[in-house]
Structures are given as structure tokens and as C-alpha cells.
CSV table of C-alpha atoms in Angstrom, one decimal:
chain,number,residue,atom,x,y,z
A,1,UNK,CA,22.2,-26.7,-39.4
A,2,UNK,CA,22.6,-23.1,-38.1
A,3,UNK,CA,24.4,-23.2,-34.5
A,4,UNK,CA,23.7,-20.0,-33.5
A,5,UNK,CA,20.1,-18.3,-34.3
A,6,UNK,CA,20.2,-14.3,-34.7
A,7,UNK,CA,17.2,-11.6,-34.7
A,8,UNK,CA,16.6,-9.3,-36.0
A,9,UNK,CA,18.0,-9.2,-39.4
A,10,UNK,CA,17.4,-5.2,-39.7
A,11,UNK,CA,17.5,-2.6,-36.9
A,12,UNK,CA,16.6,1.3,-37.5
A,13,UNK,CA,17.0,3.1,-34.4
A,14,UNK,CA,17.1,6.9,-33.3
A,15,UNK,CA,20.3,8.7,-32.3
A,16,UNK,CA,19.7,8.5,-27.5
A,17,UNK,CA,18.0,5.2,-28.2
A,18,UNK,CA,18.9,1.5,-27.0
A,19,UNK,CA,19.6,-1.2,-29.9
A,20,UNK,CA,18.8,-4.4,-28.9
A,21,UNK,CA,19.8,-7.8,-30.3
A,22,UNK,CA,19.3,-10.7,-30.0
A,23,UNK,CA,20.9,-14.6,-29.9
A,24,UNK,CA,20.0,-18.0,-29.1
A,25,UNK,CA,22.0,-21.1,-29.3
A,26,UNK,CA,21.4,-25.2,-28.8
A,27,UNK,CA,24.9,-26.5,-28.0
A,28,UNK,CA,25.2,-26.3,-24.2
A,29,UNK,CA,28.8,-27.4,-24.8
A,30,UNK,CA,29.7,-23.6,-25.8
A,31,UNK,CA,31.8,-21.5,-23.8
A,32,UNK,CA,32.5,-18.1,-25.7
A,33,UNK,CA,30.4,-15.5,-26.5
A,34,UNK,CA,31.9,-13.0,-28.7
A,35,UNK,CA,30.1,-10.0,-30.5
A,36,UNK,CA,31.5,-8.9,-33.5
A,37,UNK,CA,30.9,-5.2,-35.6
A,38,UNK,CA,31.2,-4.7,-39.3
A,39,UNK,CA,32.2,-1.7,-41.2
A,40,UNK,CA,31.5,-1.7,-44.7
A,41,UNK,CA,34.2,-2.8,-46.6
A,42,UNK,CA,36.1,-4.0,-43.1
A,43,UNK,CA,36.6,-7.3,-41.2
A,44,UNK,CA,34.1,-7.9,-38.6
A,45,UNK,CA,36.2,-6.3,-35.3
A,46,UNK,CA,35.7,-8.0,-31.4
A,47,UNK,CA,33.7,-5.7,-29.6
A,48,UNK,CA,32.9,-8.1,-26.3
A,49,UNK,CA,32.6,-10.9,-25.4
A,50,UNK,CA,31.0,-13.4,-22.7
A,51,UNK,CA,32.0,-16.7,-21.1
A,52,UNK,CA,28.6,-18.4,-19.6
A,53,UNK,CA,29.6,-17.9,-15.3
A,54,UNK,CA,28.5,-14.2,-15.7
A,55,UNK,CA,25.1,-12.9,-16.8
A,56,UNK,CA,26.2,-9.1,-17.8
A,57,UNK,CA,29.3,-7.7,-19.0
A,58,UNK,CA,29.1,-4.2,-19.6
A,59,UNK,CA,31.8,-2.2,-21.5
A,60,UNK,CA,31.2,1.3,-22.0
A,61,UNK,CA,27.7,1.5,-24.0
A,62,UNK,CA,27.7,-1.7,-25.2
A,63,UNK,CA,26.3,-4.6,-22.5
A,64,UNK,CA,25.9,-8.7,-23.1
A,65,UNK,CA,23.5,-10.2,-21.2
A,66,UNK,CA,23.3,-13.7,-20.6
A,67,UNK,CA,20.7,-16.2,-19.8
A,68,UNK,CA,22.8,-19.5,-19.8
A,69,UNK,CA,18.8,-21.1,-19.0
A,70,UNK,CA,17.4,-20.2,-21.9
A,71,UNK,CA,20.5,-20.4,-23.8
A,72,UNK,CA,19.7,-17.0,-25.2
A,73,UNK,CA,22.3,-14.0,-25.3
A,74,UNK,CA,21.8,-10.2,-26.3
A,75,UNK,CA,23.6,-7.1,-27.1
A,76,UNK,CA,22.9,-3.8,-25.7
A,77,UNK,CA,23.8,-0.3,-27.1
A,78,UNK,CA,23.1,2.3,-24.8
A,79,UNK,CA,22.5,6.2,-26.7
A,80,UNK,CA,23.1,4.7,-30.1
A,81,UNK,CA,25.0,7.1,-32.1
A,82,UNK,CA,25.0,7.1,-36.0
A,83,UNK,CA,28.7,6.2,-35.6
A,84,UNK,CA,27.2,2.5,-34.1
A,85,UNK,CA,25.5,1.7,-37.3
A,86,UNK,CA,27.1,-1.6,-38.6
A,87,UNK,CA,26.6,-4.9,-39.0
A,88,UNK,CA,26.5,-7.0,-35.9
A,89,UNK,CA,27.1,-10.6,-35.4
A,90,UNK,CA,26.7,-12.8,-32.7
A,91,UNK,CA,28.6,-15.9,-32.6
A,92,UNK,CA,29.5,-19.1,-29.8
A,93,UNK,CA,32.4,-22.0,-29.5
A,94,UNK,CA,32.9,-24.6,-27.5
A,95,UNK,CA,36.0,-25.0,-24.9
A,96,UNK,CA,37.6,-27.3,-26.6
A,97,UNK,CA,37.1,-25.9,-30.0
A,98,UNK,CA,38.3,-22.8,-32.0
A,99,UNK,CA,35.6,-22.5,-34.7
A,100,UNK,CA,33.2,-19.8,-34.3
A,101,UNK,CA,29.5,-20.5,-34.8
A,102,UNK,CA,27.6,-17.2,-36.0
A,103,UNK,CA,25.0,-15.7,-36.2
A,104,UNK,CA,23.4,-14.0,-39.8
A,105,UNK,CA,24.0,-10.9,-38.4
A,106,UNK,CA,22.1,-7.5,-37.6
A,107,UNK,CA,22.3,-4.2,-39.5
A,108,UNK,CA,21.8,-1.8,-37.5
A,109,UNK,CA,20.9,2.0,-38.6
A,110,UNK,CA,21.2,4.2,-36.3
A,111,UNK,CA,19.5,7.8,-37.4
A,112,UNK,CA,20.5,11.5,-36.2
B,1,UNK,CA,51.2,-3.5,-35.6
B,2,UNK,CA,50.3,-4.4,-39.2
B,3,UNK,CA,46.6,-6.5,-39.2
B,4,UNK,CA,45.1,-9.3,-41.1
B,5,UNK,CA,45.8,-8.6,-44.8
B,6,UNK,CA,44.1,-9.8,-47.6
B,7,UNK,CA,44.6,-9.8,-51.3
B,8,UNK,CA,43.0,-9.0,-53.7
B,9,UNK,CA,40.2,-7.7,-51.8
B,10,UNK,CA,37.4,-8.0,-54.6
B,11,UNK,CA,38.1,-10.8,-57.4
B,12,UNK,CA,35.7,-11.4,-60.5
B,13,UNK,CA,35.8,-14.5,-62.5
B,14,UNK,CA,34.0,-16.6,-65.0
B,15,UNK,CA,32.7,-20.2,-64.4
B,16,UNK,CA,35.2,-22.5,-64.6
B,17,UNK,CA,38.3,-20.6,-64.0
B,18,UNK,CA,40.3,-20.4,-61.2
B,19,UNK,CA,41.5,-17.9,-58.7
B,20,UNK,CA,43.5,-17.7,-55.3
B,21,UNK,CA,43.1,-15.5,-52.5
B,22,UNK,CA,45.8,-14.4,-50.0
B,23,UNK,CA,46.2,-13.7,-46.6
B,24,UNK,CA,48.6,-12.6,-44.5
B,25,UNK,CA,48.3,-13.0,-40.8
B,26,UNK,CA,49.7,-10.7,-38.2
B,27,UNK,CA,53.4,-11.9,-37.1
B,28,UNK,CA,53.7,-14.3,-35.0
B,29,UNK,CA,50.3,-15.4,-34.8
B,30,UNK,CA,50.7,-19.1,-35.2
B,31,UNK,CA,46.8,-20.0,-35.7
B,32,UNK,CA,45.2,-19.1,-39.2
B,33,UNK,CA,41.8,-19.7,-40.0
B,34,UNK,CA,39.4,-18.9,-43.4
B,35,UNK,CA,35.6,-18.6,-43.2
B,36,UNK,CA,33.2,-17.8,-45.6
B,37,UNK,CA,30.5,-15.5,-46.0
B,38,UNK,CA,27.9,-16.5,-48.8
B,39,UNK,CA,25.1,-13.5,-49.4
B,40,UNK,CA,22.5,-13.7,-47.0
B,41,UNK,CA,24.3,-16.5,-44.8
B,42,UNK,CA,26.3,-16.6,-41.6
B,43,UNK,CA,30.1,-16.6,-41.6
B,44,UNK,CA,30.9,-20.2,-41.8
B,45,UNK,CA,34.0,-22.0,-40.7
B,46,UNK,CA,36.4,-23.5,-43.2
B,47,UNK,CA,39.5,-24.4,-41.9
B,48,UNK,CA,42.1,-23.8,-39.8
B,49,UNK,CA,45.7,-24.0,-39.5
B,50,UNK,CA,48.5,-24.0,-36.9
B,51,UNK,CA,51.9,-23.0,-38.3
B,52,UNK,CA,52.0,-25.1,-41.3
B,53,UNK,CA,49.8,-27.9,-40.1
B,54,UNK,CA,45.9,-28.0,-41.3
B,55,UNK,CA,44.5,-28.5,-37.8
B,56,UNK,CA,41.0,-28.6,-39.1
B,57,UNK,CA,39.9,-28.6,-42.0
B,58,UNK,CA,36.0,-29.7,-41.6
B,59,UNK,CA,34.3,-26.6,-43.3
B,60,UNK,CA,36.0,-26.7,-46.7
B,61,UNK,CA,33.3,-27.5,-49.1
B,62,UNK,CA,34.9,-30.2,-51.0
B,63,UNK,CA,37.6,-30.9,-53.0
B,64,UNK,CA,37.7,-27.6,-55.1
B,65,UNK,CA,39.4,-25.8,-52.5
B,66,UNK,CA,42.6,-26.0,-51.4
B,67,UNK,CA,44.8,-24.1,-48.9
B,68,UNK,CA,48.0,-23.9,-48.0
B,69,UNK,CA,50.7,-22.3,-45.9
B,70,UNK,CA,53.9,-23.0,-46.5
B,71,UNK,CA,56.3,-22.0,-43.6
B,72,UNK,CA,53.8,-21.2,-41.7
B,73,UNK,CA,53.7,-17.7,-42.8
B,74,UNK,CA,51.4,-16.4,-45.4
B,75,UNK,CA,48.1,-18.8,-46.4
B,76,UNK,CA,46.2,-19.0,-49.8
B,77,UNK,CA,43.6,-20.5,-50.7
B,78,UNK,CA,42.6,-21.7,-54.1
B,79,UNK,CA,39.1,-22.2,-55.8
B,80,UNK,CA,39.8,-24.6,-59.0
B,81,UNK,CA,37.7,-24.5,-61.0
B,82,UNK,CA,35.1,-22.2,-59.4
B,83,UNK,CA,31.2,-22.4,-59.4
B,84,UNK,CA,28.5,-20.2,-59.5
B,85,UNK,CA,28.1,-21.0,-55.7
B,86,UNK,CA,31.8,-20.1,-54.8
B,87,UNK,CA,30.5,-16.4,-54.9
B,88,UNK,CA,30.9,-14.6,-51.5
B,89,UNK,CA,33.3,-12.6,-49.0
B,90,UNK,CA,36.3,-14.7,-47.6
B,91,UNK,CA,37.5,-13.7,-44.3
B,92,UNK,CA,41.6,-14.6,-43.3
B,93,UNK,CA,41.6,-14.3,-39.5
B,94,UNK,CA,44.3,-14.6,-37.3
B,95,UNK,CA,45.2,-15.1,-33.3
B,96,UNK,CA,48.3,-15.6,-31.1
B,97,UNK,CA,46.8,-18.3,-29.1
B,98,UNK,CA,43.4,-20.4,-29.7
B,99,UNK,CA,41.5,-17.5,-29.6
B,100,UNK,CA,40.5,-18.7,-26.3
B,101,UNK,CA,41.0,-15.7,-24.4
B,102,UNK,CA,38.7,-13.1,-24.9
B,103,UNK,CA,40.6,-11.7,-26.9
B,104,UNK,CA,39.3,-13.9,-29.8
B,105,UNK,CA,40.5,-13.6,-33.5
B,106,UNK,CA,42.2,-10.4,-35.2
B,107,UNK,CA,39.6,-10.9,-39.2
B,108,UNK,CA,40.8,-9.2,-42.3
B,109,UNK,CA,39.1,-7.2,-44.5
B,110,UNK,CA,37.9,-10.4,-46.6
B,111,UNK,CA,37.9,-10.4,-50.7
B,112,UNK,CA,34.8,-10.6,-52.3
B,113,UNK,CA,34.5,-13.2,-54.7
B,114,UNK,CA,32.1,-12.9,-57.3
B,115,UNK,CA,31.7,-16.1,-60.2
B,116,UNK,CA,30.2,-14.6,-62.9
């Protein structure tokens, strides 16, 4: 069964606007909550990442919120530049584990 | 330094046939994993290794895959013989530690399998 749970699958957003996705996961036992970004034809790359005894992390544009209640987890791209459009995938382990779980991932569009 | 590399990155076979993919972790990097990304699926784990050792290897499919990595080095990992529903992008990624900082994993650029 899918661990983590990711929406939505597409994203077209204008070039100033936020992108928001969005990630939910059962398994209270995880820990780690990275986001990772895909280039065509490239590896998918760490771009942050959250342990569950913050609820924000911002780095430059790009913010994780976290809502360790609801078990729910988001990522937020401030003035989304064309450059941004990728694929996105959330993903979650546990601490005593090293597999990720992700998500189907988001592509994201990002339009001038 | 030098990434994850992968080789070849795009392989075509027939039904039945065999192939092995390569990847070559960043030096030093002691922990090796492969995960799989079937069209339209999430990356899934396969397996993991540390050094030489299969630490985990849970997510292989079954018993038509095989990996190895001998002195602890490079990995490959063998489809034989490969199915229609071996078809997708195999990702090599590599980290220093467990991944447990948040640093996480360094992924390569994957090879895209396609069984024809």
C-alpha cells in the first residue's frame, strides 16, 4: 500500500504565483520529511526537508509546513519562476529506517 | 566532487533477455541503495547496501533481480530474464551516513529501462 499519499498530480501556475503541494502520510513512526525536485532527464535532487518538532521550515522561496496532527505536510514556492517547473516529490522514513516512502509526485508548470 | 553515476542511462531490450545496470556511488559513501520508478508510480525502495553487505533487501521484486557490489565500490544490478513489467527508470542513490541527517541521499540520473 502507498505510504505516503501526494496531490495534486499536475500543477500550472503563473510566473509571481505560489505553488502549493500537498502530502499526507499514516505511519506516525516517521521522522523525515524530505522534498525532492526533478529535472528531466536528472535524478530527483534534495531541496528541504522536515523532522516532525518544527511546523515550518523556510529556505529561500521554498517553505514545508507541517501538521504533525493531521499527519499532512506541504510544499510552498513563493514567486514561482519558470525555472521551478519540475517534478516534485514528497516522501517520509522512519528513525530507525533508511528507505524512503514517496509520494507520486507533482509536475509542476510554471508559465512566464 | 564526482555524483551518482549511472550506466547506461536508457537500455531497450526484448522479453526474455537480460540486462545490467550500473552505478557508481560517490567515494566514500558507504551506503548504496536502488529504487524504482514504474510509469505512473512512486519511486519505490528496493534494496540497500552497506559496503559490500545487502542491508536490506525487502523491495526487490523477486528472484529475477539480483545486485551486487563487490568491494564495496561500484553496484549492479541485474534483470534475468526481464518482463514486460520490468520497464521503468532505476535510480542508484548514494549517502555518507544513513541519510539520517538532512542531508538525505545524493540520486543518480537513473536508466530508463524499457522491455519491449
Amino acid at each position: 500500500q502507498q505510504q505516503v499519499k501526494q496531490s495534486p498530480q499536475s500543477l500550472i501556475v503563473q510566473k509571481g504565483g505560489i505553488s502549493i503541494i500537498n502530502c499526507a502520510y499514516e505511519n506516525t513512526a516517521f521522522d523525515y520529511f524530505p522534498w525532492y525536485q526533478q529535472f528531466p532527464g536528472k535524478g530527483p535532487a534534495l531541496l528541504i526537508a522536515i523532522r516532525p518538532d518544527v511546523s515550518e521550515k523556510k529556505e529561500g522561496r521554498f517553505t514545508i509546513s507541517f501538521n504533525k496532527s493531521a499527519k499532512q505536510f506541504s510544499l510552498h514556492i513563493m514567486d514561482s519562476q519558470p525555472g521551478d517547473s519540475a517534478t516534485y516529490f514528497c516522501a517520509a522514513r522512519g528513525a530507525s529506517g533508511y528507505a524512503l516512502n514517496f509520494g507520486k509526485g507533482t509536475s509542476l508548470l510554471v508559465t512566464p | 566532487e564526482a555524483g551518482v553515476t549511472q550506466f547506461p542511462s536508457h537500455s531497450v531490450i526484448e522479453k526474455g533477455q537480460t540486462v545490467t545496470l550500473r552505478c557508481d556511488p560517490i567515494s566514500g559513501h558507504d551506503n548504496l541503495y536502488w529504487y524504482r520508478r514504474v510509469m505512473g508510480k512512486e519511486i519505490k525502495f528496493l534494496l540497500h547496501f552497506v559496503k559490500e553487505s545487502k542491508q536490506d533487501e525487502s523491495g526487490m521484486p523477486n528472484n529475477r533481480f539480483l545486485a551486487e557490489r563487490t568491494g564495496g565500490t561500484y553496484s549492479t544490478l541485474k534483470v534475468q530474464p526481464a518482463e514486460l513489467e520490468d520497464s521503468g527508470v532505476y535510480f542508484c542513490a548514494s549517502s555518507h551516513n544513513l541519510g539520517q541527517g538532512m542531508g538525505g541521499y545524493t540520486f543518480g540520473s537513473g536508466t530508463r529501462l524499457t522491455v519491449v
